[in-house]
PDB file of C-alpha atoms in Angstrom:
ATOM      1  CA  UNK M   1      50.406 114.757 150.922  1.00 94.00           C
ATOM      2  CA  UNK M   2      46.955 114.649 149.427  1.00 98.00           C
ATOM      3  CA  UNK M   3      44.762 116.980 151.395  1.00 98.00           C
ATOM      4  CA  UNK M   4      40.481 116.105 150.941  1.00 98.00           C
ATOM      5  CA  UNK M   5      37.676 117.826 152.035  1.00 98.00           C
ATOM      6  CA  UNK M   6      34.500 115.718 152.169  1.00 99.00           C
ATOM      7  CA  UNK M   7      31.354 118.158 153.069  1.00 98.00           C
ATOM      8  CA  UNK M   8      27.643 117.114 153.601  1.00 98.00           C
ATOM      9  CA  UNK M   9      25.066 118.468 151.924  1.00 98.00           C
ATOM     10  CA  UNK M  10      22.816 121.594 152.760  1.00 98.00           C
ATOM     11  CA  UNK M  11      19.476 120.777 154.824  1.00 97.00           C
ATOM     12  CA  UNK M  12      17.058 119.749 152.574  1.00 98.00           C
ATOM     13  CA  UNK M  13      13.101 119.404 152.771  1.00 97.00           C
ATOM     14  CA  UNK M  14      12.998 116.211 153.640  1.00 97.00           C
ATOM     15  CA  UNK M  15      15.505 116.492 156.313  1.00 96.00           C
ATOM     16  CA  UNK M  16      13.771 118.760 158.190  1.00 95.00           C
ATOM     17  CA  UNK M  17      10.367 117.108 157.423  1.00 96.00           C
ATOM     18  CA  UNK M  18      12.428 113.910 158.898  1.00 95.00           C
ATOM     19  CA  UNK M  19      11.689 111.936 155.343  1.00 97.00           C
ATOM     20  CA  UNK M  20      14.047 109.679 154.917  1.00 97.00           C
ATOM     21  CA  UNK M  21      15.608 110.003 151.607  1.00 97.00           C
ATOM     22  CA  UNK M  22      18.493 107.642 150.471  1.00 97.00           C
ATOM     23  CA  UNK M  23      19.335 107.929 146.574  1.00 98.00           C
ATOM     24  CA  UNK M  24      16.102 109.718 146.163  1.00 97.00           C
ATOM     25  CA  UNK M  25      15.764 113.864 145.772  1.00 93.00           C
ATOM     26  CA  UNK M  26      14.778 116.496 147.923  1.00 96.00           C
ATOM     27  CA  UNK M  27      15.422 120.264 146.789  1.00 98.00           C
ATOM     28  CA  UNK M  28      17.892 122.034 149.456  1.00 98.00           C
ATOM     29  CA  UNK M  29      15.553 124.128 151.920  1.00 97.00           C
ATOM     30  CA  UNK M  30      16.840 128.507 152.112  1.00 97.00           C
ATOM     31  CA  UNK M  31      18.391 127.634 155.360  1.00 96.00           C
ATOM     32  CA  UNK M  32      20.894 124.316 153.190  1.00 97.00           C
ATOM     33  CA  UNK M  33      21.556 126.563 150.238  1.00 98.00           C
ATOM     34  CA  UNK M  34      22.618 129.858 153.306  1.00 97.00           C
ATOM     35  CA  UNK M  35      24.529 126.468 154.464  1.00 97.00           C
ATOM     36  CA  UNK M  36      26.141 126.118 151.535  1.00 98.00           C
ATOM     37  CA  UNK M  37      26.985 129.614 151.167  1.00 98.00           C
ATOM     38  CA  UNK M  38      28.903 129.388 154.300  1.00 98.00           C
ATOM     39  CA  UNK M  39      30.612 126.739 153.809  1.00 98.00           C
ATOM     40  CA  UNK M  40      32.317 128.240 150.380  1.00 98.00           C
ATOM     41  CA  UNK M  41      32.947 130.995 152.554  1.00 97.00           C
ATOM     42  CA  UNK M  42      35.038 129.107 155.371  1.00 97.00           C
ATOM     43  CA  UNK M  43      37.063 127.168 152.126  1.00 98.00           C
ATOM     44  CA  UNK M  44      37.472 130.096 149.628  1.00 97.00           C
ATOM     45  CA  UNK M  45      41.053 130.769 150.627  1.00 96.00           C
ATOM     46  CA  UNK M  46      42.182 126.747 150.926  1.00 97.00           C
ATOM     47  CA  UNK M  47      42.987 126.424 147.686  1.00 97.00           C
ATOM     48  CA  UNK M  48      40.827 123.705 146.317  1.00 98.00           C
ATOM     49  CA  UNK M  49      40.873 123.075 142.979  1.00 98.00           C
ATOM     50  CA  UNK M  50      38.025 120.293 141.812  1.00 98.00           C
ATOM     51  CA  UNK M  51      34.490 120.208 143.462  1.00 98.00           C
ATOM     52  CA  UNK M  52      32.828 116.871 143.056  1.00 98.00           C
ATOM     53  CA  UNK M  53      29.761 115.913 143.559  1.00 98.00           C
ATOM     54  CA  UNK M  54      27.382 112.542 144.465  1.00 98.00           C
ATOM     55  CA  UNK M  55      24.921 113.203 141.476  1.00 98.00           C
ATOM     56  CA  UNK M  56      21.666 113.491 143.323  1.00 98.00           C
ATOM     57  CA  UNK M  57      20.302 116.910 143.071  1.00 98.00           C
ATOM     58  CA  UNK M  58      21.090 117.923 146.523  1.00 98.00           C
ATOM     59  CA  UNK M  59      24.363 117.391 146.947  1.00 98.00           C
ATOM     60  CA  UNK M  60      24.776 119.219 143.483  1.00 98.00           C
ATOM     61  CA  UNK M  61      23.142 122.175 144.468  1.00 98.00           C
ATOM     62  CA  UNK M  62      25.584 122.174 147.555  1.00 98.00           C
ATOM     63  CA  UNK M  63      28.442 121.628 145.691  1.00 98.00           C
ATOM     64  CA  UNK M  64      27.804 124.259 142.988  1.00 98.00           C
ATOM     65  CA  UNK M  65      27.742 127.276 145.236  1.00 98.00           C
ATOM     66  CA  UNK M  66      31.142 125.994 146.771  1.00 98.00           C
ATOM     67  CA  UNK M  67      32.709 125.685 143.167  1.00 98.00           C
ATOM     68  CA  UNK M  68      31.473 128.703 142.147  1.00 98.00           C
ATOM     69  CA  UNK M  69      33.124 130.426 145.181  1.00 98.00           C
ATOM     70  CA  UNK M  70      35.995 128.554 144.942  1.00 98.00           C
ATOM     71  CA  UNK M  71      36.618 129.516 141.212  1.00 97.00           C
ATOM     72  CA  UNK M  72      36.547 126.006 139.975  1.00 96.00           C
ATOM     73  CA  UNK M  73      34.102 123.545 138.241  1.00 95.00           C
ATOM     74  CA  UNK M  74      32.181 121.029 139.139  1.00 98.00           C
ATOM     75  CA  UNK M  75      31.967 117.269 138.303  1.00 98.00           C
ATOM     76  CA  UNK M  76      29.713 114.712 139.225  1.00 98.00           C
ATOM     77  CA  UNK M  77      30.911 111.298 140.653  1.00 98.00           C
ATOM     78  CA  UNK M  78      27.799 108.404 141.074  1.00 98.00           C
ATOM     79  CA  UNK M  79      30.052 106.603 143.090  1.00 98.00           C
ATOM     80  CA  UNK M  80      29.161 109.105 146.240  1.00 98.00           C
ATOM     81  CA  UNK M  81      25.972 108.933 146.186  1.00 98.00           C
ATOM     82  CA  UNK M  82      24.329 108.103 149.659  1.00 98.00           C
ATOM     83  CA  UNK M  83      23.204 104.004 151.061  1.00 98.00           C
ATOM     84  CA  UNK M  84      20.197 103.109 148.898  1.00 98.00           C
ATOM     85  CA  UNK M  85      17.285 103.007 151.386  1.00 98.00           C
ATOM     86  CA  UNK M  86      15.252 100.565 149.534  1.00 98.00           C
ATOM     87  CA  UNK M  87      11.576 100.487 150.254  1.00 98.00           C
ATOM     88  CA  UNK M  88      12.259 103.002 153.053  1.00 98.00           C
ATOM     89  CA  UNK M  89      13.180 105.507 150.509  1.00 98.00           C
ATOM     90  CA  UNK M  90      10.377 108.622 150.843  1.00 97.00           C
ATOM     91  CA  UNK M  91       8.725 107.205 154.078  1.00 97.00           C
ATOM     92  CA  UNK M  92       8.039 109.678 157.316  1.00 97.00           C
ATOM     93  CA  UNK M  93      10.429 108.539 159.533  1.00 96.00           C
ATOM     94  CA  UNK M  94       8.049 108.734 162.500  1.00 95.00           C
ATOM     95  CA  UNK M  95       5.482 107.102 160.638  1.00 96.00           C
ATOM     96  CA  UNK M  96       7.362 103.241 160.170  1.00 97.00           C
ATOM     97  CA  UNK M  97       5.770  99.976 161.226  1.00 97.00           C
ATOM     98  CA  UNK M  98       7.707  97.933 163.728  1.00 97.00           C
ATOM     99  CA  UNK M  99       9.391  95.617 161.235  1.00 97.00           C
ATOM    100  CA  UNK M 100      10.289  98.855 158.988  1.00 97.00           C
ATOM    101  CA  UNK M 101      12.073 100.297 161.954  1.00 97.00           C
ATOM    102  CA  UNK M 102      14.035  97.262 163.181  1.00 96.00           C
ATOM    103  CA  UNK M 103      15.325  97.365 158.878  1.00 97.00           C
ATOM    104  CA  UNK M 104      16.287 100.833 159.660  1.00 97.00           C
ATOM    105  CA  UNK M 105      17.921 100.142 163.038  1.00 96.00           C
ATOM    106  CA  UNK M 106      20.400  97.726 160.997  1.00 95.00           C
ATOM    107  CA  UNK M 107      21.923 100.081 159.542  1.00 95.00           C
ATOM    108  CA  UNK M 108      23.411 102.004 162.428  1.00 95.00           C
ATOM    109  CA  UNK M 109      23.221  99.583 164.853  1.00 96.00           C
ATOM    110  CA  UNK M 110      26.394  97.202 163.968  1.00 96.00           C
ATOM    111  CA  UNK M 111      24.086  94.214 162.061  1.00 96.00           C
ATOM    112  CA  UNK M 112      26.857  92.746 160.076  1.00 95.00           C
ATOM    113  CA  UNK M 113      24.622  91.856 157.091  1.00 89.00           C
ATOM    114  CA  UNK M 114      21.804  94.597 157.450  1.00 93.00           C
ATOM    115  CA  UNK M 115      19.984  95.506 154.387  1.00 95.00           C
ATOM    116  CA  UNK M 116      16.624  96.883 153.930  1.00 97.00           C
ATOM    117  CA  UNK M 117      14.989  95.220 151.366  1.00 97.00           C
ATOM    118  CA  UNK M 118      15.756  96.367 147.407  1.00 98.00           C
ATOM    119  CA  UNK M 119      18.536  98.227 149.493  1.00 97.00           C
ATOM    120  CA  UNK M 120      22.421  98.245 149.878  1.00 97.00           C
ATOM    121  CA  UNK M 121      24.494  97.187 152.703  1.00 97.00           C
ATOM    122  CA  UNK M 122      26.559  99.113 154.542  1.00 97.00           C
ATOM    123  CA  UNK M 123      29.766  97.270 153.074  1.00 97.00           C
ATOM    124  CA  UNK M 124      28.613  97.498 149.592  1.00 98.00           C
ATOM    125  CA  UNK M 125      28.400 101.278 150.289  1.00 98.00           C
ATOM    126  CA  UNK M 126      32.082 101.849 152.074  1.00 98.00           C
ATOM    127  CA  UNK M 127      33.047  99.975 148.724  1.00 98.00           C
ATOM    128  CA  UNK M 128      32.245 102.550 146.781  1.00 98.00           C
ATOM    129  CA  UNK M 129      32.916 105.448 148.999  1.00 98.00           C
ATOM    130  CA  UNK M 130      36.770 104.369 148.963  1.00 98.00           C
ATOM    131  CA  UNK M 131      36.502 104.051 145.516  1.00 98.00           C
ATOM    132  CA  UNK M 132      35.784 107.110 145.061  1.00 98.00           C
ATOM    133  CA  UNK M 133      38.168 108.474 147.261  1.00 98.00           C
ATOM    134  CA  UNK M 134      40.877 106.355 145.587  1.00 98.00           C
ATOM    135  CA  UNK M 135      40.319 107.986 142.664  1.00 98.00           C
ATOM    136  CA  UNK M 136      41.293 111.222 143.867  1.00 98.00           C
ATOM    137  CA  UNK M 137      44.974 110.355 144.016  1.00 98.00           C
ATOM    138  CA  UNK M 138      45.034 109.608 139.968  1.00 98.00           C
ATOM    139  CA  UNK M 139      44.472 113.965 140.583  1.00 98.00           C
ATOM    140  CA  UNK M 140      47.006 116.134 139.333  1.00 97.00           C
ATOM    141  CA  UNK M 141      49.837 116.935 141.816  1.00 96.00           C
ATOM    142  CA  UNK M 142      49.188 119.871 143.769  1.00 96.00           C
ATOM    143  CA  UNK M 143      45.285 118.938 143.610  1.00 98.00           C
ATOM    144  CA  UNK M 144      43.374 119.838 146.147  1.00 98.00           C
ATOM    145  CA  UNK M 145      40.000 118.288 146.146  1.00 98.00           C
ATOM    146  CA  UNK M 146      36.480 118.590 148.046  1.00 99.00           C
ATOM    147  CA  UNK M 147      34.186 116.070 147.687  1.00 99.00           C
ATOM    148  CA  UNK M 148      30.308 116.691 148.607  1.00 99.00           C
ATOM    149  CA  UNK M 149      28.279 113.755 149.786  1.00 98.00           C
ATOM    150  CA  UNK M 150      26.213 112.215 152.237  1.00 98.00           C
ATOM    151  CA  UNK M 151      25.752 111.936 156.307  1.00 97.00           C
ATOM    152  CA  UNK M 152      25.637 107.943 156.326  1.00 97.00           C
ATOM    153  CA  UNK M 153      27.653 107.714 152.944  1.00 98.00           C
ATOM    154  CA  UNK M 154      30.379 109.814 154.586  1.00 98.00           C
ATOM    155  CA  UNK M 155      30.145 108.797 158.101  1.00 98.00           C
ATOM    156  CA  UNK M 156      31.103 104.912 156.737  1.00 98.00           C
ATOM    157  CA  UNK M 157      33.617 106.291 154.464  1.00 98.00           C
ATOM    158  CA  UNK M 158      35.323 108.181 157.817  1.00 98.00           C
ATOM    159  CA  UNK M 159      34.563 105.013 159.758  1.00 98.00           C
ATOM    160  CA  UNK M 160      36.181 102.528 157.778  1.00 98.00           C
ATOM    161  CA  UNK M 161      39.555 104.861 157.702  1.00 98.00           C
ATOM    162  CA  UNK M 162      39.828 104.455 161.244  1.00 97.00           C
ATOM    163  CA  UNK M 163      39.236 100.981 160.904  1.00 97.00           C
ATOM    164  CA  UNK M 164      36.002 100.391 162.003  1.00 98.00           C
ATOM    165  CA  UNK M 165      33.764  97.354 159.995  1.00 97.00           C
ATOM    166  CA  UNK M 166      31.648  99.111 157.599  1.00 97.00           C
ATOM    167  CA  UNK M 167      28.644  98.217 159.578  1.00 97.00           C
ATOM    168  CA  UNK M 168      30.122  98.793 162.497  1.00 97.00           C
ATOM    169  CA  UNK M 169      27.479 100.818 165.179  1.00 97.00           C
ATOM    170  CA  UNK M 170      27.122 104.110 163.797  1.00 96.00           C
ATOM    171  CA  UNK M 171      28.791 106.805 166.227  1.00 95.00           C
ATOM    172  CA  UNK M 172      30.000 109.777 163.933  1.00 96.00           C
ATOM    173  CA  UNK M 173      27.349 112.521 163.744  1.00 95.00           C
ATOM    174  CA  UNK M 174      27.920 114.371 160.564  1.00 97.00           C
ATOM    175  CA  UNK M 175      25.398 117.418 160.538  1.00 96.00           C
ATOM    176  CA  UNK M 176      24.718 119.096 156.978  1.00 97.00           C
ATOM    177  CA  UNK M 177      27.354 121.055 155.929  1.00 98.00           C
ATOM    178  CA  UNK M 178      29.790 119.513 157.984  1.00 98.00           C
ATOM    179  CA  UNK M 179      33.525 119.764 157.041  1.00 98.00           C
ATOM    180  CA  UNK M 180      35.473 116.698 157.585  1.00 98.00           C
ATOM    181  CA  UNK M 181      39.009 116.237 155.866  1.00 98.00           C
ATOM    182  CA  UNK M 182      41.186 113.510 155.091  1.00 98.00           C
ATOM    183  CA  UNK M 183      44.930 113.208 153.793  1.00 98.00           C
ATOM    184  CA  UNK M 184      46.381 110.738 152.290  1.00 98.00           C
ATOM    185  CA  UNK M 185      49.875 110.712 153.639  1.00 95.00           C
ATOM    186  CA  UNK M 186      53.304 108.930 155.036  1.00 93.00           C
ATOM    187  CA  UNK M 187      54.264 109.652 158.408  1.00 91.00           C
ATOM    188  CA  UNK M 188      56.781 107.901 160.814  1.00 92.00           C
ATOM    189  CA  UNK M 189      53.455 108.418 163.773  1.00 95.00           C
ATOM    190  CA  UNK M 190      50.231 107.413 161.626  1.00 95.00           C
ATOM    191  CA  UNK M 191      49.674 104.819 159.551  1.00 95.00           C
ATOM    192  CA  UNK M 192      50.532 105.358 156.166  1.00 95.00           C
ATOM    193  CA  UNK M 193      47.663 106.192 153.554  1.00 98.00           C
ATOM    194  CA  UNK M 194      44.678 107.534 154.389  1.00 98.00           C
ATOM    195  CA  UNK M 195      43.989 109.567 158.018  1.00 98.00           C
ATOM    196  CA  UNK M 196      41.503 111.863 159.440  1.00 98.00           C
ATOM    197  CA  UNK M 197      42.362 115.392 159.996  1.00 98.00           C
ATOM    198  CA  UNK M 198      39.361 116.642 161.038  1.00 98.00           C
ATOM    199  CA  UNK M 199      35.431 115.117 161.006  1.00 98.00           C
ATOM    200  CA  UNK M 200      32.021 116.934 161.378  1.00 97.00           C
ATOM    201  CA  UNK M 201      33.318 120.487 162.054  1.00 97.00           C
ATOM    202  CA  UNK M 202      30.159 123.436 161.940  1.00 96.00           C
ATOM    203  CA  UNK M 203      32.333 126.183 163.447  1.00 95.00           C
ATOM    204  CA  UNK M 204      31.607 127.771 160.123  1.00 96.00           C
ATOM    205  CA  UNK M 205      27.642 127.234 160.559  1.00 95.00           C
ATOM    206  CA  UNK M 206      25.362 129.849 162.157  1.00 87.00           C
ATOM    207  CA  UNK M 207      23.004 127.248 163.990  1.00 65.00           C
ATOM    208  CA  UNK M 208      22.248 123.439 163.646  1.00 58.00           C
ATOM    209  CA  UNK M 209      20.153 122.060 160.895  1.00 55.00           C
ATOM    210  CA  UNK M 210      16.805 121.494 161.646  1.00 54.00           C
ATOM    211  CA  UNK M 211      16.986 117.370 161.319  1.00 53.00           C
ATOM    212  CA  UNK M 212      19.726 117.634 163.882  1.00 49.00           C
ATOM    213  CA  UNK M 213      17.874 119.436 166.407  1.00 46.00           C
ATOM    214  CA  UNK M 214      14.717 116.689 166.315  1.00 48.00           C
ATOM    215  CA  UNK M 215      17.277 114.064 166.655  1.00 47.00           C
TER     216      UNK M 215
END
């Protein structure tokens, strides 16, 4: 059985400015990179053995303080990289006209074909999620990886596992720093391949990210 962590990045300025940000960069704010810190706390003793990050800057900043904990380097994969906002990307949230938010409302709210314009849809994203994922098995044997990514990237990656339509509504909160795992196993009970173990635990966190309390 393959055993792999997926973990959200540390709060970042944006997020708790409520900017959205897609695949463009906000540095990790004290309270994501203490996030960070706790979270390669709570996995130190798990054994994993390759870090890999989405390579925008905040989920690499995340990812390094795990590896470096963890005693292990770590790689950069493109492929995890969160839904490409489109001309959304670096707008105030609060600040959107009325045909900006109904774009935005798409993609959480189970529009089969949603995109915001010069955007990606929600099923090109899962695409490359599993991807990604996939490629974990090609790991050595005994691997155990931890992949560090993003709330909607890995909320559709969880989603389609279970099943659900890539676009389907959006219903999986995934706060920063989260700790979600998933195995890829046989069983005579589960489906074989790919289940969840666990999704969007912050027992390890002190307090909620700011972006999650505003929500």
């Amino acid at each position: 059985m393959l055993q792999v962590y997926l973990v959200r990045h540390g709060e970042t300025e944006w997020n708790a400015a409520r900017k959205i940000q897609g695949q463009s960069d906000s540095p990790l704010t004290p309270k994501g990179v203490f996030q960070a810190q706790q979270v390669a706390q709570r996995v130190r003793h798990e054994g994993i053995t390759h870090v890999i990050a989405s390579d925008l800057g905040r989920t690499r900043a995340t990812a390094q303080i795990i590896a470096d904990v963890c005693g292990c380097e770590m790689r950069v994969e493109p492929r995890l990289r969160e839904l490409h906002m489109g001309v959304l990307e670096e707008r105030d949230l609060d600040n959107l006209s009325a045909e900006e938010e109904v774009w935005r409302k798409q993609m959480v709210d189970g529009t089969p074909n949603g995109r915001i314009p010069q955007g990606e849809s929600m099923t090109e994203l899962a695409l490359r999620m599993r991807s990604a994922l996939d490629s974990c098995l090609d790991l050595p044997a005994g691997s155990k990886p931890l992949l560090v990514s993003h709330g909607i990237a890995l909320g559709c990656l969880i989603s389609t596992i279970l099943g659900l339509a890539p676009y389907a509504e959006r219903r999986l909160r995934l706060r920063n720093c989260s700790i979600s795992r998933v195995d890829h196993q046989e069983s005579a009970w589960l489906a074989s391949g790919w289940i969840v173990e666990t999704a969007g635990d912050i027992s390890h966190l002190d307090q909620p990210a700011l972006d999650e309390l505003q929500r």
